[in-house]
PDB file of C-alpha atoms in Angstrom:
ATOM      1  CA  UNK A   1       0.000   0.000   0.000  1.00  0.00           C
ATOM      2  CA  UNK A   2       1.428   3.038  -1.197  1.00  0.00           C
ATOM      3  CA  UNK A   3       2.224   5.793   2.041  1.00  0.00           C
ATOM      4  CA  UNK A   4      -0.430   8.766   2.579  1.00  0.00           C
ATOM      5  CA  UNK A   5       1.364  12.371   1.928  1.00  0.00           C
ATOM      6  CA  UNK A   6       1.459  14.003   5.173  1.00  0.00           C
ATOM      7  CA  UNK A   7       0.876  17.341   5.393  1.00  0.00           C
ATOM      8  CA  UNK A   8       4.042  19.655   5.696  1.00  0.00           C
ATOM      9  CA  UNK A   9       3.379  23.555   6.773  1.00  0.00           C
ATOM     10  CA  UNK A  10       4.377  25.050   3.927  1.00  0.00           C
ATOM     11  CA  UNK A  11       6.477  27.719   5.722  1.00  0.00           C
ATOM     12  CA  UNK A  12       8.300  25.407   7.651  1.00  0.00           C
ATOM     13  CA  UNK A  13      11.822  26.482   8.155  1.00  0.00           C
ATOM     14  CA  UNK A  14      10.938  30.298   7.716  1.00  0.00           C
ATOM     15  CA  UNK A  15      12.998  32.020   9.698  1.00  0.00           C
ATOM     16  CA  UNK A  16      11.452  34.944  12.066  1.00  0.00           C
ATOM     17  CA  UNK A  17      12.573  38.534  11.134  1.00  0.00           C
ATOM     18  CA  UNK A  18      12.467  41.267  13.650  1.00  0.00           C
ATOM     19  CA  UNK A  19      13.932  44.790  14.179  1.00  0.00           C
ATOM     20  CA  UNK A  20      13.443  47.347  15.747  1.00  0.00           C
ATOM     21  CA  UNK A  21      10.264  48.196  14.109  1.00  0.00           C
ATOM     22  CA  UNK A  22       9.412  45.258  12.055  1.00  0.00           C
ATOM     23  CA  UNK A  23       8.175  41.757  13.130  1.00  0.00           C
ATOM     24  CA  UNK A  24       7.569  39.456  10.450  1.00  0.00           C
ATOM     25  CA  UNK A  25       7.139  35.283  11.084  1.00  0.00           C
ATOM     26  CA  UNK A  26       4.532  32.617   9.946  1.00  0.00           C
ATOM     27  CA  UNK A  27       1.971  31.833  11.972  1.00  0.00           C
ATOM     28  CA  UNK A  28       1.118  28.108  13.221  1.00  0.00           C
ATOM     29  CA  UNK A  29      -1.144  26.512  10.886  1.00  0.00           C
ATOM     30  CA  UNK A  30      -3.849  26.226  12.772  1.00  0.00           C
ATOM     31  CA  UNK A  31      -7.730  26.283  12.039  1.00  0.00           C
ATOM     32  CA  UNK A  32      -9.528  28.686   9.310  1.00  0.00           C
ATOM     33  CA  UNK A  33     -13.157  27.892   8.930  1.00  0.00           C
ATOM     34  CA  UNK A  34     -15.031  30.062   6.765  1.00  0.00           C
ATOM     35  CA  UNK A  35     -18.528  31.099   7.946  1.00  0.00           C
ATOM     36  CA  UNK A  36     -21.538  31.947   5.051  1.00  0.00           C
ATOM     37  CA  UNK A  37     -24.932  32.596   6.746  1.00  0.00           C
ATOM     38  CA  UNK A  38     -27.255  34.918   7.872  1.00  0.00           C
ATOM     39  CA  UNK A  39     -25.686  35.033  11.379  1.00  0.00           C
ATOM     40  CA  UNK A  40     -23.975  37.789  13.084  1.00  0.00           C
ATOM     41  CA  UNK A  41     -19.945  38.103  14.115  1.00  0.00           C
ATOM     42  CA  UNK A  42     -21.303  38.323  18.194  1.00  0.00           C
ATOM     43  CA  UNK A  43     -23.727  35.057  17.829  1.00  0.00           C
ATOM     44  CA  UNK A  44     -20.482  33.105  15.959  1.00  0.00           C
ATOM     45  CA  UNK A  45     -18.367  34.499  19.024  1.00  0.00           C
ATOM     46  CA  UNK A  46     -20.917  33.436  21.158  1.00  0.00           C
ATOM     47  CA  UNK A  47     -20.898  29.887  20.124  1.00  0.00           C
ATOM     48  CA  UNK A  48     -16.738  29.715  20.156  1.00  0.00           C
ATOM     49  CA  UNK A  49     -16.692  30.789  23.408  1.00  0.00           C
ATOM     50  CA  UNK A  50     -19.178  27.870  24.242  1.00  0.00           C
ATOM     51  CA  UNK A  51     -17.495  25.187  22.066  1.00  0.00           C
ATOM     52  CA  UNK A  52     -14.552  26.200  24.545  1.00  0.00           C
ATOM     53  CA  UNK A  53     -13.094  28.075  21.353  1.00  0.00           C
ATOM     54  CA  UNK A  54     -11.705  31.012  23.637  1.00  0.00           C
ATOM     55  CA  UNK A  55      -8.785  32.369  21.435  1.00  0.00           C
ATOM     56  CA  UNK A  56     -10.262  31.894  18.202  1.00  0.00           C
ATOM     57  CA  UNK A  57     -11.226  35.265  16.468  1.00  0.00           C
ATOM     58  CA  UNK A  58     -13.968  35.910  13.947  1.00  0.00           C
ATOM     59  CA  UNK A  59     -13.290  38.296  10.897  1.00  0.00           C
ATOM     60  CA  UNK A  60     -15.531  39.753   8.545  1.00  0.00           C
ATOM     61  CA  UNK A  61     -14.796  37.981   4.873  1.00  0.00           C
ATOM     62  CA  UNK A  62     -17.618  39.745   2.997  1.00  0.00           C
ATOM     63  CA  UNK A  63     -21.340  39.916   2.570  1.00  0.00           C
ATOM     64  CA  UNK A  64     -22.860  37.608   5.255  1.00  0.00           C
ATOM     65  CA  UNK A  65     -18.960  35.779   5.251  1.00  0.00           C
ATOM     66  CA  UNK A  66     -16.660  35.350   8.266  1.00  0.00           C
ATOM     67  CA  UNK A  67     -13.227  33.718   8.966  1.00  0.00           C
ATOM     68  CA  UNK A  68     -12.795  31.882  12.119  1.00  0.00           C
ATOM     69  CA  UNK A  69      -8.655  31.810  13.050  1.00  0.00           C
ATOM     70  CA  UNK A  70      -7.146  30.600  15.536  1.00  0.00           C
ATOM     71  CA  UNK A  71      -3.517  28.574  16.038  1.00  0.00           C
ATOM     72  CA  UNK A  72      -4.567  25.288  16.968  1.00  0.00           C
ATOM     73  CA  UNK A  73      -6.012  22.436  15.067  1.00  0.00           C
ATOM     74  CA  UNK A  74      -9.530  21.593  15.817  1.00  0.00           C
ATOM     75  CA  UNK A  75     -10.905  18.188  16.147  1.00  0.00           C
ATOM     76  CA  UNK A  76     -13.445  16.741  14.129  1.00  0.00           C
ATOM     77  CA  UNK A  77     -15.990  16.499  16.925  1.00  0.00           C
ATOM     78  CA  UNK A  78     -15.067  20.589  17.631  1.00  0.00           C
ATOM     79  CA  UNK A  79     -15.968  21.073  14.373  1.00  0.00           C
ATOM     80  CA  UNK A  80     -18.738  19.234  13.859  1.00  0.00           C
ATOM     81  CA  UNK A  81     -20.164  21.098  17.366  1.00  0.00           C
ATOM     82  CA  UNK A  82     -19.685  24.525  16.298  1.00  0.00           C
ATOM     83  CA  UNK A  83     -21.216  23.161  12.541  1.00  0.00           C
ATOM     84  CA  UNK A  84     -24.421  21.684  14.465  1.00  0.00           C
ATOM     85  CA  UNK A  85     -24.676  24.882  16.558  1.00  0.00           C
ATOM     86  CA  UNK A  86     -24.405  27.325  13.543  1.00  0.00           C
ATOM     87  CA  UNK A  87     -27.626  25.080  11.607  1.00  0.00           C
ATOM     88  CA  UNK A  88     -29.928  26.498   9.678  1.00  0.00           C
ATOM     89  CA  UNK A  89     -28.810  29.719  10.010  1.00  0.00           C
ATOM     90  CA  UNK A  90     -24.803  29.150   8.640  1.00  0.00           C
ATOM     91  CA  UNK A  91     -22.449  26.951   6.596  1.00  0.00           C
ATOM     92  CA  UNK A  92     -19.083  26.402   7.669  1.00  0.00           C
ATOM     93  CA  UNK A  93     -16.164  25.154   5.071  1.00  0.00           C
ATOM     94  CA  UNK A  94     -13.086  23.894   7.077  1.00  0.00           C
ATOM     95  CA  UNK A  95      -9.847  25.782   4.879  1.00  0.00           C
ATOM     96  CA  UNK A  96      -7.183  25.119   7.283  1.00  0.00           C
ATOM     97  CA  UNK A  97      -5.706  22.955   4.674  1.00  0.00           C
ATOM     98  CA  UNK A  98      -5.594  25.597   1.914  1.00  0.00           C
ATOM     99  CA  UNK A  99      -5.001  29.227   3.456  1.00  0.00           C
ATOM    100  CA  UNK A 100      -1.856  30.260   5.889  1.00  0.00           C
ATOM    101  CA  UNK A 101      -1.303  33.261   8.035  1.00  0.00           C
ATOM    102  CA  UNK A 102       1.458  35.554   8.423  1.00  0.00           C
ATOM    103  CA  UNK A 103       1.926  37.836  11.373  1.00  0.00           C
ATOM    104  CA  UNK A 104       3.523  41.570  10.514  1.00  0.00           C
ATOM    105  CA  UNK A 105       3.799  43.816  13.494  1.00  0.00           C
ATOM    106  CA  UNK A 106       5.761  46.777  15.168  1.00  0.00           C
ATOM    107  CA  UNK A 107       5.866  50.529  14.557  1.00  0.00           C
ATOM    108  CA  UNK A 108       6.639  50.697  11.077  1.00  0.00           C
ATOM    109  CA  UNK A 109       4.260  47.613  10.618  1.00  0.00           C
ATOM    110  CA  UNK A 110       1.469  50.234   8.417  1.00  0.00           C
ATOM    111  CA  UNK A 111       4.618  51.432   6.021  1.00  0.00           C
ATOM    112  CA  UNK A 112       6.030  47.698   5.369  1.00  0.00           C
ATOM    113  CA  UNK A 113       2.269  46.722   4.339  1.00  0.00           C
ATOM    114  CA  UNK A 114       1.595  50.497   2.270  1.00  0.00           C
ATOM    115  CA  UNK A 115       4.686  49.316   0.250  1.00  0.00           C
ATOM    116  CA  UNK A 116       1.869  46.448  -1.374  1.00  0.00           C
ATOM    117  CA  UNK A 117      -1.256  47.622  -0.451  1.00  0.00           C
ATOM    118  CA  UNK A 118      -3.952  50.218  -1.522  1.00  0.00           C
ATOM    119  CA  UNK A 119      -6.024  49.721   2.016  1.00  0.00           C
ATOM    120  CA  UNK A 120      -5.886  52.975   3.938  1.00  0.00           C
ATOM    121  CA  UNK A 121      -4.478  51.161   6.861  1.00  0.00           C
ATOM    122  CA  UNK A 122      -4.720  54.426   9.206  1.00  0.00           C
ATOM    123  CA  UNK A 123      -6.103  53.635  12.741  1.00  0.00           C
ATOM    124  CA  UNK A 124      -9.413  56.029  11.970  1.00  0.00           C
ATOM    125  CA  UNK A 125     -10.282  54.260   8.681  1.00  0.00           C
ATOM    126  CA  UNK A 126      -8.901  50.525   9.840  1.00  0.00           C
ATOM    127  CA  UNK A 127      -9.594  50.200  13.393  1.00  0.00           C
ATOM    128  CA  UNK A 128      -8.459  46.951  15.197  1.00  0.00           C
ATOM    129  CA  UNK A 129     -10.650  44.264  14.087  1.00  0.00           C
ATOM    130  CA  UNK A 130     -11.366  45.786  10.558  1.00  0.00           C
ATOM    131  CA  UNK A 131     -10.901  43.163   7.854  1.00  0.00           C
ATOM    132  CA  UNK A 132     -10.391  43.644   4.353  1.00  0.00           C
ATOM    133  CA  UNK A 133     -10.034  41.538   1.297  1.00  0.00           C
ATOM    134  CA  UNK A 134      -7.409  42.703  -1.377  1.00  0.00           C
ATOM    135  CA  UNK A 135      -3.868  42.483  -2.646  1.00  0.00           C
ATOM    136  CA  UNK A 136      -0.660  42.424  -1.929  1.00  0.00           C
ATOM    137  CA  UNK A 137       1.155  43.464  -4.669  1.00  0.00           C
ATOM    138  CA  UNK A 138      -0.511  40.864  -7.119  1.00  0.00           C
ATOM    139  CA  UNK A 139      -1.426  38.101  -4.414  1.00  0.00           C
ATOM    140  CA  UNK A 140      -5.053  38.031  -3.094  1.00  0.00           C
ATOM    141  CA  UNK A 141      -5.203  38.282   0.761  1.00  0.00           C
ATOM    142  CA  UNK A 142      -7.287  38.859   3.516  1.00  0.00           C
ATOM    143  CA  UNK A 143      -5.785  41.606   5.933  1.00  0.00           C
ATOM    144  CA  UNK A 144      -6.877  42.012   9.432  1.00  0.00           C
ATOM    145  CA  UNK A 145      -5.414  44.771  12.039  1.00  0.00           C
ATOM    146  CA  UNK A 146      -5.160  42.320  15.155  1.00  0.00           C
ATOM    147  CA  UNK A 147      -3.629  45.229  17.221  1.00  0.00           C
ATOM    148  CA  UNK A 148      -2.715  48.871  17.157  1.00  0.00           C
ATOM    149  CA  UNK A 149       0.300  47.558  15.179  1.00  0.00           C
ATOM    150  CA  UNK A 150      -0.390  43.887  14.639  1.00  0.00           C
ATOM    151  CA  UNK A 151      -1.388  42.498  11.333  1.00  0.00           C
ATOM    152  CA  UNK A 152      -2.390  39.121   9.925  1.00  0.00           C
ATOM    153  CA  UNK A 153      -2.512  38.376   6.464  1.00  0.00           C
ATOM    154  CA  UNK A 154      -4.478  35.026   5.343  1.00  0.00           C
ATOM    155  CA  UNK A 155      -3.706  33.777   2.119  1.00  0.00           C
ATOM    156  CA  UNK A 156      -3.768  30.697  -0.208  1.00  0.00           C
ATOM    157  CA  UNK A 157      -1.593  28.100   0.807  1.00  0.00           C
ATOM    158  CA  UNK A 158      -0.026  27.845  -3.260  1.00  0.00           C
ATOM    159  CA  UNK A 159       0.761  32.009  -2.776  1.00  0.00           C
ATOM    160  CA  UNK A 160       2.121  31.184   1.047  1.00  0.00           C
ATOM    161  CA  UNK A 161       5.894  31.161  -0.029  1.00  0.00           C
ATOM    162  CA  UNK A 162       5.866  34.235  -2.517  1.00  0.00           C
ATOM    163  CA  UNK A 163       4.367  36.384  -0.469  1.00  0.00           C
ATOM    164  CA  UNK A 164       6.169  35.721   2.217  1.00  0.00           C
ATOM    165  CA  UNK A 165       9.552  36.564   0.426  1.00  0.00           C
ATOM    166  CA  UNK A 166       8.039  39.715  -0.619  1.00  0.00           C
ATOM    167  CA  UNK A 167       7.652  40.664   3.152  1.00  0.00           C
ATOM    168  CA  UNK A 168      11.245  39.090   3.988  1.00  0.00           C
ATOM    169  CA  UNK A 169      12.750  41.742   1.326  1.00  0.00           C
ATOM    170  CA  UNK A 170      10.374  44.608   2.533  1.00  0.00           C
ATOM    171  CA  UNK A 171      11.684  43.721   6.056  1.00  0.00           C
ATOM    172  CA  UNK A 172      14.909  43.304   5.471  1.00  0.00           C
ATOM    173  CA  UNK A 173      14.823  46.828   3.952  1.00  0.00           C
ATOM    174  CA  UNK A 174      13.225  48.285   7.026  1.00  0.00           C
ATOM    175  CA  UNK A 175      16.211  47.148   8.948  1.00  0.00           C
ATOM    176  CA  UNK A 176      15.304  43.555  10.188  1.00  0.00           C
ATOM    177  CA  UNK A 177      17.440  40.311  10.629  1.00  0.00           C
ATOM    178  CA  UNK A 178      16.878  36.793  10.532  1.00  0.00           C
ATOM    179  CA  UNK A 179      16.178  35.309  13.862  1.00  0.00           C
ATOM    180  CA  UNK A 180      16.391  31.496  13.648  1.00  0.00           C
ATOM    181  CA  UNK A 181      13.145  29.792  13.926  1.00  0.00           C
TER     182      UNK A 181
END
């Protein structure tokens, strides 16, 4: 019997790059589920919290569309709870397997991401929480402000390693170094 492919994070190995201004480093690849329903972010937060889902966050992914992210792998029964909970009123599609996130933060977090980005990423316009689907450079991503300077970007797992070379250059010419992973 031939061996199953196991599942490699496809940033494995990436080293972390931080400055004095500039944090850049993969994210673990943990759970994405993507919400579509007429539902509300609050009642979807409302049922993480009770499927003991405490530091999962819920981001808006467009018309009646959320993202559900958090760093740890959820088990089928978790799942299936949170999918029996959300019934009748939402669909969720598990895409853990095919989107990664990448964490940018520090000071000059908003100039790294302007360099690729048309989202007006000041604090008034994209408060923390505020989501947004668009590009980087040519890549499709979503972009969420986590923080006052904290920024995730979510994007298909086949785009995962160019985009995050583009940040390593952009990082590397805002005066970060390579900290071993």
């Amino acid at each position: 019997m031939p061996d199953l492919p196991t599942l490699k994070p496809v940033l494995a190995g990436k080293d972390v790059l931080r400055g004095e201004a500039i944090r850049l480093e993969a994210l673990p690849e943990g759970h994405l589920l993507h919400v579509m329903g007429a539902i509300t972010s609050e009642e979807i937060a409302s049922h993480l919290l009770a499927a003991g889902l405490k530091e999962s966050s819920v981001r808006p992914a467009g018309y009646r569309q959320w993202f559900i992210a958090g760093n740890e792998q959820l088990a089928k029964p978790i799942r299936q709870a949170l999918a029996d909970a959300l019934a009748g009123r939402a669909f969720i599609s598990d895409q853990s397997h095919g989107r990664i996130r990448i964490h940018v933060s520090g000071l000059d977090a908003v100039a790294l991401l302007n360099k690729g980005t048309a989202v007006d990423l000041y604090p008034v316009n994209f408060p923390e929480g505020s989501s947004a689907m668009t590009l980087f450079g040519h890549i499709s991503i979503q972009l969420t402000r986590t923080g006052g300077n904290d920024f995730e970007l979510t994007v298909l797992r086949s785009f995962a390693q160019s985009l995050y070379e583009e940040l390593e250059a952009l990082a590397l010419s805002f005066g970060s170094s390579r900290v071993a992973s």
